[in-house]
């Protein structure tokens, strides 16, 4: 009897408010599309597409927590232009499999709060297996009928595997580069080279940081070491050619 009453209630709701229900579903799908696109464009180094998915004001913020660390930046001008510049000029495009699920979506007018799980797998820029899990949180604002990200929080699952440590240090170094903290980025990349001397990508990243600091000699030295370890490092070859001009 209860099942029949529930079915009758659902049918009555669909008949009475079909436009409201379908509109809500359409909004949720639009929000999911923006969230997936933000991650995809970031890893594919598509700077213009990535920054078009964000609001650009003093309330825009980005934060992350995981592997024993927490970091946050408030204000689009304090991370957006730097990140877009890095994606355009230095980032290496990576094609990874991104799966989002477990959504909790709450909308109120032009605001939306979303929580969801994110699983990223595939081959990283370091040519090694990548497997990352996180719980994601987003605040979105509707601007000119388009949903844009205003706040991003990533909570990564803690991992102490060598791969996770190398990836975390590499990401930290590039975040510092994007924030124009070049000397700090060099320190982080130097630590990564010390911990993982058999990874060609650690030398490639360190070479990039030295190039950003204007130290051509050390940039060339590290790029050459990276290419020696991985002759397929085409990006390193291009950078090395520019440095030797």
Short mmCIF file of C-alpha atoms in Angstrom, two decimals:
data_model
loop_
_atom_site.label_atom_id
_atom_site.label_comp_id
_atom_site.label_asym_id
_atom_site.label_seq_id
_atom_site.Cartn_x
_atom_site.Cartn_y
_atom_site.Cartn_z
CA UNK A 1 0.00 0.00 0.00
CA UNK A 2 2.82 2.40 0.89
CA UNK A 3 4.54 1.69 -2.44
CA UNK A 4 1.36 2.47 -4.36
CA UNK A 5 0.86 5.72 -2.45
CA UNK A 6 4.46 6.78 -3.12
CA UNK A 7 4.14 5.98 -6.83
CA UNK A 8 0.92 7.97 -6.99
CA UNK A 9 2.61 10.91 -5.25
CA UNK A 10 5.52 10.88 -7.73
CA UNK A 11 3.16 10.76 -10.70
CA UNK A 12 1.11 13.63 -9.25
CA UNK A 13 4.28 15.66 -8.71
CA UNK A 14 5.46 15.05 -12.26
CA UNK A 15 2.08 16.04 -13.67
CA UNK A 16 1.80 19.15 -11.49
CA UNK A 17 5.39 20.50 -11.65
CA UNK A 18 7.07 18.90 -14.68
CA UNK A 19 8.84 22.07 -15.78
CA UNK A 20 10.23 22.70 -12.29
CA UNK A 21 11.64 19.17 -12.00
CA UNK A 22 13.15 19.10 -15.48
CA UNK A 23 14.61 22.59 -15.01
CA UNK A 24 16.27 21.49 -11.78
CA UNK A 25 17.74 18.42 -13.49
CA UNK A 26 19.01 20.60 -16.33
CA UNK A 27 20.70 22.96 -13.86
CA UNK A 28 22.39 20.08 -12.08
CA UNK A 29 23.68 18.65 -15.35
CA UNK A 30 25.02 22.08 -16.35
CA UNK A 31 26.82 22.35 -13.00
CA UNK A 32 28.35 18.85 -13.36
CA UNK A 33 29.55 19.77 -16.85
CA UNK A 34 31.36 22.87 -15.54
CA UNK A 35 33.02 20.91 -12.72
CA UNK A 36 34.32 18.23 -15.07
CA UNK A 37 35.47 20.80 -17.62
CA UNK A 38 37.50 22.69 -14.98
CA UNK A 39 39.55 19.58 -14.18
CA UNK A 40 39.87 18.53 -17.82
CA UNK A 41 41.02 21.92 -19.11
CA UNK A 42 43.55 22.19 -16.27
CA UNK A 43 45.24 18.87 -17.04
CA UNK A 44 45.10 19.52 -20.79
CA UNK A 45 46.80 22.90 -20.22
CA UNK A 46 43.96 24.81 -21.92
CA UNK A 47 44.51 28.16 -20.23
CA UNK A 48 41.72 30.23 -21.81
CA UNK A 49 39.09 27.52 -21.40
CA UNK A 50 40.15 26.93 -17.79
CA UNK A 51 39.96 30.57 -16.67
CA UNK A 52 36.61 31.07 -18.43
CA UNK A 53 35.06 28.66 -15.92
CA UNK A 54 35.87 30.89 -12.91
CA UNK A 55 34.59 34.12 -11.42
CA UNK A 56 37.30 36.80 -11.44
CA UNK A 57 36.97 38.88 -8.29
CA UNK A 58 38.29 39.29 -4.75
CA UNK A 59 35.98 36.58 -3.36
CA UNK A 60 37.23 33.87 -5.73
CA UNK A 61 39.35 31.37 -3.83
CA UNK A 62 41.10 28.02 -4.07
CA UNK A 63 42.17 25.68 -1.26
CA UNK A 64 43.54 22.18 -0.85
CA UNK A 65 44.27 19.72 1.93
CA UNK A 66 45.99 16.36 1.94
CA UNK A 67 49.20 14.47 2.72
CA UNK A 68 49.60 16.47 5.92
CA UNK A 69 49.38 19.90 4.33
CA UNK A 70 46.81 22.66 3.88
CA UNK A 71 46.96 25.63 1.55
CA UNK A 72 44.59 28.35 0.34
CA UNK A 73 44.63 31.48 -1.81
CA UNK A 74 41.98 34.23 -1.69
CA UNK A 75 41.29 36.52 -4.66
CA UNK A 76 41.41 35.69 -8.38
CA UNK A 77 44.31 38.07 -8.97
CA UNK A 78 46.41 36.12 -6.47
CA UNK A 79 46.27 32.81 -8.34
CA UNK A 80 44.20 32.99 -11.54
CA UNK A 81 46.44 34.95 -13.94
CA UNK A 82 49.56 33.15 -12.70
CA UNK A 83 47.98 29.72 -13.14
CA UNK A 84 46.65 30.61 -16.60
CA UNK A 85 50.09 31.88 -17.61
CA UNK A 86 51.72 28.67 -16.39
CA UNK A 87 49.16 26.52 -18.23
CA UNK A 88 49.79 28.45 -21.43
CA UNK A 89 53.58 28.71 -21.34
CA UNK A 90 54.93 25.84 -19.25
CA UNK A 91 52.44 23.13 -18.36
CA UNK A 92 52.61 19.76 -20.08
CA UNK A 93 49.17 18.57 -21.35
CA UNK A 94 48.14 15.28 -19.75
CA UNK A 95 45.22 13.12 -20.86
CA UNK A 96 43.80 11.43 -17.76
CA UNK A 97 40.58 9.57 -17.05
CA UNK A 98 38.46 11.71 -14.69
CA UNK A 99 35.42 10.25 -12.95
CA UNK A 100 33.12 12.36 -10.75
CA UNK A 101 30.32 10.82 -8.70
CA UNK A 102 28.61 10.92 -5.30
CA UNK A 103 27.18 14.37 -5.98
CA UNK A 104 25.39 16.46 -3.37
CA UNK A 105 24.03 19.56 -5.15
CA UNK A 106 22.12 22.37 -3.44
CA UNK A 107 20.97 25.38 -5.44
CA UNK A 108 19.35 28.62 -4.34
CA UNK A 109 18.74 31.10 -7.11
CA UNK A 110 22.09 32.06 -8.63
CA UNK A 111 24.14 30.13 -6.08
CA UNK A 112 25.02 26.44 -5.98
CA UNK A 113 26.95 24.37 -3.42
CA UNK A 114 28.32 21.04 -4.61
CA UNK A 115 30.15 18.14 -3.00
CA UNK A 116 31.39 15.13 -4.98
CA UNK A 117 34.02 12.40 -5.25
CA UNK A 118 36.74 12.62 -7.88
CA UNK A 119 38.88 9.77 -9.14
CA UNK A 120 41.72 10.52 -11.58
CA UNK A 121 43.61 7.67 -13.23
CA UNK A 122 45.93 7.23 -16.20
CA UNK A 123 49.48 8.17 -17.12
CA UNK A 124 50.96 11.28 -15.55
CA UNK A 125 53.38 13.75 -17.07
CA UNK A 126 56.12 11.77 -15.37
CA UNK A 127 55.18 8.81 -17.59
CA UNK A 128 54.10 6.80 -14.56
CA UNK A 129 50.81 5.41 -13.34
CA UNK A 130 48.59 8.04 -11.73
CA UNK A 131 45.79 7.25 -9.30
CA UNK A 132 44.32 10.06 -7.21
CA UNK A 133 41.16 10.18 -5.11
CA UNK A 134 39.63 13.23 -3.47
CA UNK A 135 36.47 14.74 -2.06
CA UNK A 136 35.72 17.99 -3.88
CA UNK A 137 33.74 21.03 -2.72
CA UNK A 138 32.61 23.91 -4.96
CA UNK A 139 30.61 27.11 -4.66
CA UNK A 140 29.29 28.26 -8.03
CA UNK A 141 27.71 31.55 -9.07
CA UNK A 142 25.43 32.01 -12.05
CA UNK A 143 26.74 34.84 -14.21
CA UNK A 144 24.96 35.81 -17.47
CA UNK A 145 23.11 32.49 -17.31
CA UNK A 146 26.36 30.51 -17.01
CA UNK A 147 27.60 28.69 -13.92
CA UNK A 148 31.10 29.70 -12.83
CA UNK A 149 33.29 28.45 -9.99
CA UNK A 150 33.77 30.93 -7.14
CA UNK A 151 35.30 28.65 -4.52
CA UNK A 152 37.25 25.39 -4.93
CA UNK A 153 38.28 23.07 -2.11
CA UNK A 154 40.06 19.75 -2.68
CA UNK A 155 40.53 17.21 0.10
CA UNK A 156 42.91 14.52 -1.12
CA UNK A 157 43.13 11.08 0.41
CA UNK A 158 46.38 10.80 2.32
CA UNK A 159 49.00 8.53 0.78
CA UNK A 160 52.59 7.84 1.72
CA UNK A 161 53.55 5.91 -1.42
CA UNK A 162 56.71 7.12 -3.23
CA UNK A 163 54.64 8.02 -6.30
CA UNK A 164 52.22 10.09 -4.23
CA UNK A 165 55.06 11.94 -2.51
CA UNK A 166 56.80 12.69 -5.81
CA UNK A 167 53.56 13.91 -7.42
CA UNK A 168 52.68 16.03 -4.39
CA UNK A 169 56.09 17.71 -4.30
CA UNK A 170 56.00 18.31 -8.05
CA UNK A 171 52.54 19.86 -7.84
CA UNK A 172 53.62 22.00 -4.88
CA UNK A 173 56.61 23.25 -6.84
CA UNK A 174 54.50 24.24 -9.81
CA UNK A 175 51.97 25.97 -7.55
CA UNK A 176 54.83 28.03 -6.15
CA UNK A 177 56.01 28.84 -9.68
CA UNK A 178 52.49 29.94 -10.60
CA UNK A 179 52.54 32.23 -7.55
CA UNK A 180 55.88 33.74 -8.67
CA UNK A 181 57.69 32.19 -5.69
CA UNK A 182 60.51 30.91 -7.88
CA UNK A 183 63.17 30.43 -5.18
CA UNK A 184 60.76 28.41 -3.03
CA UNK A 185 59.80 26.32 -6.08
CA UNK A 186 63.48 25.57 -6.71
CA UNK A 187 63.89 24.39 -3.11
CA UNK A 188 60.93 22.02 -3.48
CA UNK A 189 62.15 20.64 -6.83
CA UNK A 190 65.66 20.17 -5.39
CA UNK A 191 64.14 18.10 -2.59
CA UNK A 192 62.21 16.04 -5.15
CA UNK A 193 65.41 15.36 -7.10
CA UNK A 194 67.15 14.30 -3.90
CA UNK A 195 64.32 11.95 -2.93
CA UNK A 196 63.73 10.59 -6.44
CA UNK A 197 67.03 10.78 -8.36
CA UNK A 198 65.89 8.13 -10.86
CA UNK A 199 62.86 10.12 -12.05
CA UNK A 200 63.51 12.10 -15.23
CA UNK A 201 60.55 14.34 -14.49
CA UNK A 202 62.06 15.71 -11.28
CA UNK A 203 65.06 17.02 -13.28
CA UNK A 204 62.74 18.40 -15.98
CA UNK A 205 60.75 20.36 -13.37
CA UNK A 206 63.91 21.64 -11.69
CA UNK A 207 65.23 22.77 -15.08
CA UNK A 208 62.02 24.69 -15.67
CA UNK A 209 62.32 26.43 -12.30
CA UNK A 210 65.93 27.43 -12.96
CA UNK A 211 64.88 28.77 -16.36
CA UNK A 212 62.19 30.86 -14.67
CA UNK A 213 64.87 32.19 -12.30
CA UNK A 214 67.06 33.17 -15.24
CA UNK A 215 69.77 30.63 -14.37
CA UNK A 216 70.41 29.20 -17.86
CA UNK A 217 73.45 27.14 -16.85
CA UNK A 218 71.61 25.07 -14.23
CA UNK A 219 68.45 24.95 -16.35
CA UNK A 220 70.41 23.42 -19.24
CA UNK A 221 72.20 21.00 -16.93
CA UNK A 222 68.94 19.63 -15.50
CA UNK A 223 67.13 19.48 -18.83
CA UNK A 224 70.07 17.54 -20.30
CA UNK A 225 69.94 15.11 -17.37
CA UNK A 226 66.19 14.67 -17.85
CA UNK A 227 66.56 13.97 -21.59
CA UNK A 228 69.45 11.58 -20.91
CA UNK A 229 67.13 9.57 -18.66
CA UNK A 230 64.15 9.88 -21.00
CA UNK A 231 65.02 10.49 -24.68
CA UNK A 232 61.27 10.82 -25.39
CA UNK A 233 61.03 14.03 -23.34
CA UNK A 234 60.07 16.24 -26.29
CA UNK A 235 59.10 19.20 -24.10
CA UNK A 236 62.54 19.11 -22.46
CA UNK A 237 64.18 19.08 -25.90
CA UNK A 238 62.21 22.16 -26.97
CA UNK A 239 63.08 24.00 -23.78
CA UNK A 240 66.75 23.04 -24.12
CA UNK A 241 66.82 24.33 -27.69
CA UNK A 242 65.40 27.69 -26.57
CA UNK A 243 67.89 27.98 -23.72
CA UNK A 244 70.85 27.33 -26.00
CA UNK A 245 69.85 29.94 -28.56
#
